[in-house]
Amino acid sequence: MIRLNPRISSLGTRRSYPAGKLLFLAEEPAWEFFHIVSGAVRVYKTDVQGRELEVARFGAGDFLGEAVAFAGGRYPFTAEAVKETRALAFDVAGVLRTVETHPEAARFFIDLMARKCLLLSGRLESLGLRTVRQRLARYLCANCAGERSCVVNLSMKKGELARLLGTAGETLSRTLRQLQADGLIEVRGASIFIKDYQKLKAEAGE
């Protein structure tokens, strides 16, 4: 989570988005980017057959769309509010004018871009080099509050989780059953009881 100081916050315009409202569409010119104040936003791409692949989810404290906005391109994905969401929208032209005269603002946005590069690098590694079982184990471990066992309450439907992990719903269900058969988890509806955190962490390749 990135906290904004008053100078940076003052550059943004407050926006509210009800669930299902789009922040932007794929291929639209990227002239602004967003900081999520509250709520959640999913970012996805639609293929030629109309199927959606969820690329990532963003929550309070996250920035969204800054890399492509600074590059002066078009949004490669569509962004949609998952629930009631409040955000600050930053006009990239106004930000660049501020950066020219305020070193503090320049340092903030340079750091922001560096963080995003690291995040995207990790995301690509996860999708390209890890199996679905490893990706699922990693997701569950990241949302586990304990070091031995815990319960992970899914904040999204299993179909949405499958898209987030870059796989099909059937594959996700099969992987959950396999982890359960191996004694690592127990699926209880929308909750997943992690029975052995350390073994699951090893499955994730952590």
PDB file of C-alpha atoms in Angstrom:
ATOM      1  CA  MET A   1       0.000   0.000   0.000  1.00  0.00           C
ATOM      2  CA  ILE A   2       1.303   3.455  -0.934  1.00  0.00           C
ATOM      3  CA  ARG A   3       0.314   6.403   1.255  1.00  0.00           C
ATOM      4  CA  LEU A   4      -0.075   9.815  -0.342  1.00  0.00           C
ATOM      5  CA  ASN A   5       1.103  13.054   1.197  1.00  0.00           C
ATOM      6  CA  PRO A   6      -1.173  16.122   0.859  1.00  0.00           C
ATOM      7  CA  ARG A   7       0.776  17.551  -2.099  1.00  0.00           C
ATOM      8  CA  ILE A   8       0.369  14.378  -4.145  1.00  0.00           C
ATOM      9  CA  SER A   9      -3.284  13.929  -3.115  1.00  0.00           C
ATOM     10  CA  SER A  10      -4.071  17.481  -4.212  1.00  0.00           C
ATOM     11  CA  LEU A  11      -3.143  16.562  -7.793  1.00  0.00           C
ATOM     12  CA  GLY A  12      -6.002  14.047  -8.037  1.00  0.00           C
ATOM     13  CA  THR A  13      -9.732  14.439  -8.607  1.00  0.00           C
ATOM     14  CA  ARG A  14     -12.056  12.440  -6.336  1.00  0.00           C
ATOM     15  CA  ARG A  15     -14.255   9.916  -8.141  1.00  0.00           C
ATOM     16  CA  SER A  16     -16.831   7.334  -7.009  1.00  0.00           C
ATOM     17  CA  TYR A  17     -17.640   4.142  -8.919  1.00  0.00           C
ATOM     18  CA  PRO A  18     -20.524   1.785  -8.081  1.00  0.00           C
ATOM     19  CA  ALA A  19     -19.983  -1.950  -8.535  1.00  0.00           C
ATOM     20  CA  GLY A  20     -19.786  -2.802 -12.237  1.00  0.00           C
ATOM     21  CA  LYS A  21     -18.793   0.715 -13.330  1.00  0.00           C
ATOM     22  CA  LEU A  22     -15.806   0.903 -15.699  1.00  0.00           C
ATOM     23  CA  LEU A  23     -12.857   3.150 -14.894  1.00  0.00           C
ATOM     24  CA  PHE A  24     -11.578   2.746 -18.437  1.00  0.00           C
ATOM     25  CA  LEU A  25     -11.846   0.470 -21.476  1.00  0.00           C
ATOM     26  CA  ALA A  26      -9.099  -1.385 -23.295  1.00  0.00           C
ATOM     27  CA  GLU A  27      -7.700   0.640 -26.230  1.00  0.00           C
ATOM     28  CA  GLU A  28      -8.881   3.993 -24.861  1.00  0.00           C
ATOM     29  CA  PRO A  29      -6.182   6.719 -24.778  1.00  0.00           C
ATOM     30  CA  ALA A  30      -4.511   6.643 -21.356  1.00  0.00           C
ATOM     31  CA  TRP A  31      -4.540  10.285 -20.317  1.00  0.00           C
ATOM     32  CA  GLU A  32      -5.169   9.648 -16.610  1.00  0.00           C
ATOM     33  CA  PHE A  33      -4.346   7.092 -13.925  1.00  0.00           C
ATOM     34  CA  PHE A  34      -5.906   6.208 -10.572  1.00  0.00           C
ATOM     35  CA  HIS A  35      -5.183   5.718  -6.888  1.00  0.00           C
ATOM     36  CA  ILE A  36      -7.715   3.449  -5.153  1.00  0.00           C
ATOM     37  CA  VAL A  37      -8.882   5.026  -1.884  1.00  0.00           C
ATOM     38  CA  SER A  38     -11.390   2.300  -0.969  1.00  0.00           C
ATOM     39  CA  GLY A  39     -13.122  -0.611  -2.654  1.00  0.00           C
ATOM     40  CA  ALA A  40     -11.662  -2.919  -5.290  1.00  0.00           C
ATOM     41  CA  VAL A  41     -11.024  -2.866  -9.040  1.00  0.00           C
ATOM     42  CA  ARG A  42     -10.430  -5.799 -11.346  1.00  0.00           C
ATOM     43  CA  VAL A  43      -8.385  -5.463 -14.532  1.00  0.00           C
ATOM     44  CA  TYR A  44      -9.124  -7.878 -17.378  1.00  0.00           C
ATOM     45  CA  LYS A  45      -8.670  -8.481 -21.084  1.00  0.00           C
ATOM     46  CA  THR A  46     -11.204 -10.011 -23.477  1.00  0.00           C
ATOM     47  CA  ASP A  47     -10.028 -12.331 -26.255  1.00  0.00           C
ATOM     48  CA  VAL A  48     -11.526 -12.619 -29.757  1.00  0.00           C
ATOM     49  CA  GLN A  49     -13.985 -15.259 -28.516  1.00  0.00           C
ATOM     50  CA  GLY A  50     -15.306 -12.973 -25.810  1.00  0.00           C
ATOM     51  CA  ARG A  51     -13.651 -14.775 -22.908  1.00  0.00           C
ATOM     52  CA  GLU A  52     -12.268 -12.708 -20.056  1.00  0.00           C
ATOM     53  CA  LEU A  53      -8.831 -13.187 -18.540  1.00  0.00           C
ATOM     54  CA  GLU A  54      -8.459 -11.353 -15.254  1.00  0.00           C
ATOM     55  CA  VAL A  55      -4.988  -9.873 -15.057  1.00  0.00           C
ATOM     56  CA  ALA A  56      -4.986  -8.423 -11.540  1.00  0.00           C
ATOM     57  CA  ARG A  57      -7.045  -6.913  -8.727  1.00  0.00           C
ATOM     58  CA  PHE A  58      -6.357  -3.611  -7.035  1.00  0.00           C
ATOM     59  CA  GLY A  59      -7.476  -2.455  -3.619  1.00  0.00           C
ATOM     60  CA  ALA A  60      -7.118   0.479  -1.246  1.00  0.00           C
ATOM     61  CA  GLY A  61      -3.694   2.096  -1.545  1.00  0.00           C
ATOM     62  CA  ASP A  62      -2.936   0.744  -5.036  1.00  0.00           C
ATOM     63  CA  PHE A  63      -2.210   2.780  -8.156  1.00  0.00           C
ATOM     64  CA  LEU A  64      -3.711   1.732 -11.470  1.00  0.00           C
ATOM     65  CA  GLY A  65      -2.825   2.695 -15.056  1.00  0.00           C
ATOM     66  CA  GLU A  66       0.151   4.924 -14.270  1.00  0.00           C
ATOM     67  CA  ALA A  67       2.720   3.121 -16.450  1.00  0.00           C
ATOM     68  CA  VAL A  68       0.739   3.343 -19.687  1.00  0.00           C
ATOM     69  CA  ALA A  69      -0.438   6.892 -18.877  1.00  0.00           C
ATOM     70  CA  PHE A  70       3.117   8.170 -18.428  1.00  0.00           C
ATOM     71  CA  ALA A  71       4.123   6.359 -21.631  1.00  0.00           C
ATOM     72  CA  GLY A  72       1.357   8.154 -23.537  1.00  0.00           C
ATOM     73  CA  GLY A  73      -0.206   4.955 -24.865  1.00  0.00           C
ATOM     74  CA  ARG A  74      -3.577   3.249 -24.731  1.00  0.00           C
ATOM     75  CA  TYR A  75      -4.924   1.120 -21.906  1.00  0.00           C
ATOM     76  CA  PRO A  76      -4.151  -2.535 -22.723  1.00  0.00           C
ATOM     77  CA  PHE A  77      -6.890  -3.768 -20.374  1.00  0.00           C
ATOM     78  CA  THR A  78     -10.343  -2.861 -19.066  1.00  0.00           C
ATOM     79  CA  ALA A  79     -10.748  -1.809 -15.415  1.00  0.00           C
ATOM     80  CA  GLU A  80     -14.030  -2.395 -13.553  1.00  0.00           C
ATOM     81  CA  ALA A  81     -15.092  -1.636  -9.984  1.00  0.00           C
ATOM     82  CA  VAL A  82     -15.827  -4.906  -8.162  1.00  0.00           C
ATOM     83  CA  LYS A  83     -17.727  -3.096  -5.409  1.00  0.00           C
ATOM     84  CA  GLU A  84     -18.393   0.500  -4.377  1.00  0.00           C
ATOM     85  CA  THR A  85     -15.050   2.183  -5.016  1.00  0.00           C
ATOM     86  CA  ARG A  86     -13.595   5.610  -4.345  1.00  0.00           C
ATOM     87  CA  ALA A  87     -10.527   6.740  -6.238  1.00  0.00           C
ATOM     88  CA  LEU A  88      -8.334   9.721  -7.046  1.00  0.00           C
ATOM     89  CA  ALA A  89      -7.977  10.297 -10.801  1.00  0.00           C
ATOM     90  CA  PHE A  90      -4.711  11.936 -11.870  1.00  0.00           C
ATOM     91  CA  ASP A  91      -4.457  13.840 -15.146  1.00  0.00           C
ATOM     92  CA  VAL A  92      -1.020  12.851 -16.444  1.00  0.00           C
ATOM     93  CA  ALA A  93      -0.397  16.234 -18.114  1.00  0.00           C
ATOM     94  CA  GLY A  94      -0.995  18.047 -14.818  1.00  0.00           C
ATOM     95  CA  VAL A  95       1.239  15.609 -12.955  1.00  0.00           C
ATOM     96  CA  LEU A  96       4.075  16.132 -15.438  1.00  0.00           C
ATOM     97  CA  ARG A  97       3.826  19.903 -15.031  1.00  0.00           C
ATOM     98  CA  THR A  98       4.106  19.491 -11.261  1.00  0.00           C
ATOM     99  CA  VAL A  99       7.046  17.104 -11.563  1.00  0.00           C
ATOM    100  CA  GLU A 100       8.984  19.721 -13.539  1.00  0.00           C
ATOM    101  CA  THR A 101       9.010  22.138 -10.604  1.00  0.00           C
ATOM    102  CA  HIS A 102       8.692  19.959  -7.493  1.00  0.00           C
ATOM    103  CA  PRO A 103      11.524  17.454  -6.892  1.00  0.00           C
ATOM    104  CA  GLU A 104       9.538  15.792  -4.087  1.00  0.00           C
ATOM    105  CA  ALA A 105       6.741  14.922  -6.504  1.00  0.00           C
ATOM    106  CA  ALA A 106       9.270  13.703  -9.075  1.00  0.00           C
ATOM    107  CA  ARG A 107      10.849  11.348  -6.529  1.00  0.00           C
ATOM    108  CA  PHE A 108       7.423  10.015  -5.534  1.00  0.00           C
ATOM    109  CA  PHE A 109       6.409   9.100  -9.080  1.00  0.00           C
ATOM    110  CA  ILE A 110       9.827   7.632  -9.945  1.00  0.00           C
ATOM    111  CA  ASP A 111       9.513   5.388  -6.899  1.00  0.00           C
ATOM    112  CA  LEU A 112       5.951   4.501  -7.935  1.00  0.00           C
ATOM    113  CA  MET A 113       7.080   3.412 -11.401  1.00  0.00           C
ATOM    114  CA  ALA A 114       9.938   1.353  -9.971  1.00  0.00           C
ATOM    115  CA  ARG A 115       7.521  -0.472  -7.657  1.00  0.00           C
ATOM    116  CA  LYS A 116       5.198  -1.230 -10.564  1.00  0.00           C
ATOM    117  CA  CYS A 117       8.054  -2.661 -12.650  1.00  0.00           C
ATOM    118  CA  LEU A 118       8.945  -5.042  -9.816  1.00  0.00           C
ATOM    119  CA  LEU A 119       5.303  -6.016  -9.344  1.00  0.00           C
ATOM    120  CA  LEU A 120       4.792  -6.765 -13.042  1.00  0.00           C
ATOM    121  CA  SER A 121       8.021  -8.737 -13.177  1.00  0.00           C
ATOM    122  CA  GLY A 122       6.820 -10.930 -10.322  1.00  0.00           C
ATOM    123  CA  ARG A 123       3.405 -11.343 -11.951  1.00  0.00           C
ATOM    124  CA  LEU A 124       4.938 -12.485 -15.255  1.00  0.00           C
ATOM    125  CA  GLU A 125       7.205 -14.924 -13.443  1.00  0.00           C
ATOM    126  CA  SER A 126       4.245 -16.375 -11.584  1.00  0.00           C
ATOM    127  CA  LEU A 127       2.133 -16.872 -14.707  1.00  0.00           C
ATOM    128  CA  GLY A 128       4.961 -18.071 -16.931  1.00  0.00           C
ATOM    129  CA  LEU A 129       7.012 -20.315 -14.674  1.00  0.00           C
ATOM    130  CA  ARG A 130       4.626 -21.632 -11.999  1.00  0.00           C
ATOM    131  CA  THR A 131       2.010 -24.348 -12.337  1.00  0.00           C
ATOM    132  CA  VAL A 132      -1.639 -23.722 -11.439  1.00  0.00           C
ATOM    133  CA  ARG A 133      -1.072 -25.716  -8.236  1.00  0.00           C
ATOM    134  CA  GLN A 134       1.863 -23.468  -7.304  1.00  0.00           C
ATOM    135  CA  ARG A 135      -0.048 -20.282  -8.166  1.00  0.00           C
ATOM    136  CA  LEU A 136      -3.036 -21.372  -6.071  1.00  0.00           C
ATOM    137  CA  ALA A 137      -0.817 -22.381  -3.149  1.00  0.00           C
ATOM    138  CA  ARG A 138       0.969 -19.045  -3.350  1.00  0.00           C
ATOM    139  CA  TYR A 139      -2.341 -17.144  -3.358  1.00  0.00           C
ATOM    140  CA  LEU A 140      -3.639 -19.058  -0.342  1.00  0.00           C
ATOM    141  CA  CYS A 141      -0.400 -18.584   1.604  1.00  0.00           C
ATOM    142  CA  ALA A 142      -0.411 -14.852   0.856  1.00  0.00           C
ATOM    143  CA  ASN A 143      -3.902 -14.599   2.373  1.00  0.00           C
ATOM    144  CA  CYS A 144      -3.210 -16.819   5.396  1.00  0.00           C
ATOM    145  CA  ALA A 145      -2.821 -15.057   8.746  1.00  0.00           C
ATOM    146  CA  GLY A 146      -1.251 -18.003  10.590  1.00  0.00           C
ATOM    147  CA  GLU A 147       1.995 -19.924  10.347  1.00  0.00           C
ATOM    148  CA  ARG A 148       0.543 -23.390  11.017  1.00  0.00           C
ATOM    149  CA  SER A 149      -3.093 -23.267   9.971  1.00  0.00           C
ATOM    150  CA  CYS A 150      -5.722 -20.667   9.122  1.00  0.00           C
ATOM    151  CA  VAL A 151      -8.930 -20.046   7.205  1.00  0.00           C
ATOM    152  CA  VAL A 152      -8.897 -18.078   3.945  1.00  0.00           C
ATOM    153  CA  ASN A 153     -12.282 -16.543   3.133  1.00  0.00           C
ATOM    154  CA  LEU A 154     -12.462 -15.989  -0.601  1.00  0.00           C
ATOM    155  CA  SER A 155     -13.425 -12.407  -1.436  1.00  0.00           C
ATOM    156  CA  MET A 156     -14.404 -13.396  -4.981  1.00  0.00           C
ATOM    157  CA  LYS A 157     -16.228 -16.180  -6.779  1.00  0.00           C
ATOM    158  CA  LYS A 158     -14.160 -19.198  -7.778  1.00  0.00           C
ATOM    159  CA  GLY A 159     -14.545 -18.286 -11.448  1.00  0.00           C
ATOM    160  CA  GLU A 160     -13.025 -14.880 -10.733  1.00  0.00           C
ATOM    161  CA  LEU A 161     -10.203 -16.506  -8.758  1.00  0.00           C
ATOM    162  CA  ALA A 162      -9.514 -18.797 -11.713  1.00  0.00           C
ATOM    163  CA  ARG A 163      -9.169 -15.797 -14.024  1.00  0.00           C
ATOM    164  CA  LEU A 164      -6.900 -14.080 -11.496  1.00  0.00           C
ATOM    165  CA  LEU A 165      -4.653 -17.157 -11.478  1.00  0.00           C
ATOM    166  CA  GLY A 166      -4.663 -17.332 -15.264  1.00  0.00           C
ATOM    167  CA  THR A 167      -6.499 -20.649 -15.577  1.00  0.00           C
ATOM    168  CA  ALA A 168      -9.926 -22.174 -16.280  1.00  0.00           C
ATOM    169  CA  GLY A 169     -12.580 -22.737 -13.629  1.00  0.00           C
ATOM    170  CA  GLU A 170     -12.495 -26.502 -14.152  1.00  0.00           C
ATOM    171  CA  THR A 171      -8.727 -26.564 -13.636  1.00  0.00           C
ATOM    172  CA  LEU A 172      -9.027 -24.540 -10.442  1.00  0.00           C
ATOM    173  CA  SER A 173     -11.698 -26.890  -9.058  1.00  0.00           C
ATOM    174  CA  ARG A 174      -9.576 -29.925  -9.899  1.00  0.00           C
ATOM    175  CA  THR A 175      -6.528 -28.356  -8.233  1.00  0.00           C
ATOM    176  CA  LEU A 176      -8.514 -27.576  -5.091  1.00  0.00           C
ATOM    177  CA  ARG A 177      -9.670 -31.185  -4.946  1.00  0.00           C
ATOM    178  CA  GLN A 178      -6.088 -32.409  -5.360  1.00  0.00           C
ATOM    179  CA  LEU A 179      -4.792 -30.190  -2.541  1.00  0.00           C
ATOM    180  CA  GLN A 180      -7.649 -31.389  -0.356  1.00  0.00           C
ATOM    181  CA  ALA A 181      -6.954 -35.051  -1.183  1.00  0.00           C
ATOM    182  CA  ASP A 182      -3.310 -34.464  -0.256  1.00  0.00           C
ATOM    183  CA  GLY A 183      -4.389 -33.225   3.166  1.00  0.00           C
ATOM    184  CA  LEU A 184      -3.148 -29.660   2.720  1.00  0.00           C
ATOM    185  CA  ILE A 185      -6.494 -27.857   2.703  1.00  0.00           C
ATOM    186  CA  GLU A 186     -10.186 -28.385   3.347  1.00  0.00           C
ATOM    187  CA  VAL A 187     -12.710 -26.574   1.163  1.00  0.00           C
ATOM    188  CA  ARG A 188     -15.738 -25.287   3.063  1.00  0.00           C
ATOM    189  CA  GLY A 189     -17.843 -23.429   0.524  1.00  0.00           C
ATOM    190  CA  ALA A 190     -16.326 -19.963   0.100  1.00  0.00           C
ATOM    191  CA  SER A 191     -13.806 -20.649   2.876  1.00  0.00           C
ATOM    192  CA  ILE A 192     -10.635 -22.701   2.599  1.00  0.00           C
ATOM    193  CA  PHE A 193      -9.100 -24.162   5.753  1.00  0.00           C
ATOM    194  CA  ILE A 194      -5.343 -24.450   5.400  1.00  0.00           C
ATOM    195  CA  LYS A 195      -4.406 -27.496   7.468  1.00  0.00           C
ATOM    196  CA  ASP A 196      -0.624 -27.296   7.042  1.00  0.00           C
ATOM    197  CA  TYR A 197       0.682 -23.847   6.130  1.00  0.00           C
ATOM    198  CA  GLN A 198       4.354 -24.884   5.933  1.00  0.00           C
ATOM    199  CA  LYS A 199       3.674 -27.734   3.503  1.00  0.00           C
ATOM    200  CA  LEU A 200       1.446 -25.500   1.386  1.00  0.00           C
ATOM    201  CA  LYS A 201       4.168 -22.856   1.366  1.00  0.00           C
ATOM    202  CA  ALA A 202       6.600 -25.485   0.092  1.00  0.00           C
ATOM    203  CA  GLU A 203       4.107 -26.352  -2.674  1.00  0.00           C
ATOM    204  CA  ALA A 204       4.127 -22.689  -3.690  1.00  0.00           C
ATOM    205  CA  GLY A 205       7.896 -22.781  -4.098  1.00  0.00           C
ATOM    206  CA  GLU A 206       8.352 -20.127  -1.432  1.00  0.00           C
TER     207      GLU A 206
END
